[in-house]
Amino acid sequence: MKRPSRREMNELAADREKCAARCDRNAASGERAAADPANSLTVRAQAETAAHFARNHAREYREEAAALREGRIPGEDW
């Protein structure tokens, strides 16, 4: 498999940034649901957990984007 070009890597990085932004929006939604006293304790706990995972995914997408912009393939150096 050939290595992606710099242009392709930059396109992938931009896509990862879009994914991170989407995860941030999802996390904010989960945090609002977790803080809403109208929701049951179960729903609030689930929303809090979902928000936590969404924030982690956003961080991971941003790490991948940074690696791609530096010319590295994420996971290549594991």
Short mmCIF file of C-alpha atoms in Angstrom, two decimals:
data_model
loop_
_atom_site.label_atom_id
_atom_site.label_comp_id
_atom_site.label_asym_id
_atom_site.label_seq_id
_atom_site.Cartn_x
_atom_site.Cartn_y
_atom_site.Cartn_z
CA MET A 1 0.00 0.00 0.00
CA LYS A 2 1.47 3.33 -1.02
CA ARG A 3 1.91 6.10 1.49
CA PRO A 4 -0.67 8.92 1.22
CA SER A 5 0.53 12.20 -0.27
CA ARG A 6 0.89 15.31 1.88
CA ARG A 7 -2.31 16.69 0.33
CA GLU A 8 -4.21 13.52 1.19
CA MET A 9 -2.87 13.59 4.73
CA ASN A 10 -3.97 17.21 5.13
CA GLU A 11 -7.43 16.28 3.85
CA LEU A 12 -7.58 13.44 6.37
CA ALA A 13 -6.47 15.84 9.12
CA ALA A 14 -9.25 18.26 8.20
CA ASP A 15 -11.75 15.39 8.32
CA ARG A 16 -10.48 14.35 11.77
CA GLU A 17 -10.96 17.94 12.99
CA LYS A 18 -14.57 17.83 11.74
CA CYS A 19 -15.07 14.56 13.60
CA ALA A 20 -13.61 16.12 16.76
CA ALA A 21 -16.00 19.07 16.49
CA ARG A 22 -18.94 16.68 16.09
CA CYS A 23 -17.81 14.76 19.18
CA ASP A 24 -17.53 18.03 21.12
CA ARG A 25 -21.14 18.88 20.17
CA ASN A 26 -22.26 15.41 21.23
CA ALA A 27 -20.41 15.73 24.53
CA ALA A 28 -22.04 19.09 25.22
CA SER A 29 -25.44 17.56 24.52
CA GLY A 30 -24.67 14.71 26.91
CA GLU A 31 -23.52 17.13 29.58
CA ARG A 32 -26.77 19.10 29.25
CA ALA A 33 -28.79 15.90 29.56
CA ALA A 34 -26.71 14.82 32.57
CA ALA A 35 -27.42 18.14 34.30
CA ASP A 36 -31.16 18.16 33.54
CA PRO A 37 -33.09 17.36 36.73
CA ALA A 38 -36.10 16.42 34.60
CA ASN A 39 -34.20 13.32 33.46
CA SER A 40 -34.14 10.18 35.55
CA LEU A 41 -31.00 9.27 37.48
CA THR A 42 -30.37 6.46 35.01
CA VAL A 43 -30.62 8.75 31.97
CA ARG A 44 -28.43 11.35 33.67
CA ALA A 45 -25.76 8.74 34.48
CA GLN A 46 -25.85 7.38 30.93
CA ALA A 47 -25.60 10.88 29.49
CA GLU A 48 -22.62 11.66 31.70
CA THR A 49 -20.86 8.50 30.56
CA ALA A 50 -21.65 9.21 26.91
CA ALA A 51 -20.30 12.75 27.27
CA HIS A 52 -17.09 11.39 28.77
CA PHE A 53 -16.56 9.01 25.84
CA ALA A 54 -17.39 11.74 23.32
CA ARG A 55 -14.76 14.05 24.88
CA ASN A 56 -12.19 11.22 24.70
CA HIS A 57 -13.03 10.59 21.05
CA ALA A 58 -12.65 14.30 20.28
CA ARG A 59 -9.20 14.30 21.91
CA GLU A 60 -8.18 11.20 19.93
CA TYR A 61 -9.39 12.71 16.65
CA ARG A 62 -7.35 15.85 17.35
CA GLU A 63 -4.27 13.75 18.12
CA GLU A 64 -4.72 11.93 14.81
CA ALA A 65 -5.15 15.23 12.97
CA ALA A 66 -1.95 16.58 14.51
CA ALA A 67 -0.03 13.45 13.52
CA LEU A 68 -1.33 13.67 9.96
CA ARG A 69 -0.37 17.34 9.67
CA GLU A 70 3.14 16.41 10.87
CA GLY A 71 3.37 13.84 8.10
CA ARG A 72 2.94 10.83 10.38
CA ILE A 73 0.34 8.13 10.00
CA PRO A 74 -1.56 7.69 13.29
CA GLY A 75 -0.67 4.42 14.94
CA GLU A 76 2.33 3.88 12.69
CA ASP A 77 4.74 4.39 15.58
CA TRP A 78 2.96 2.11 18.07
#
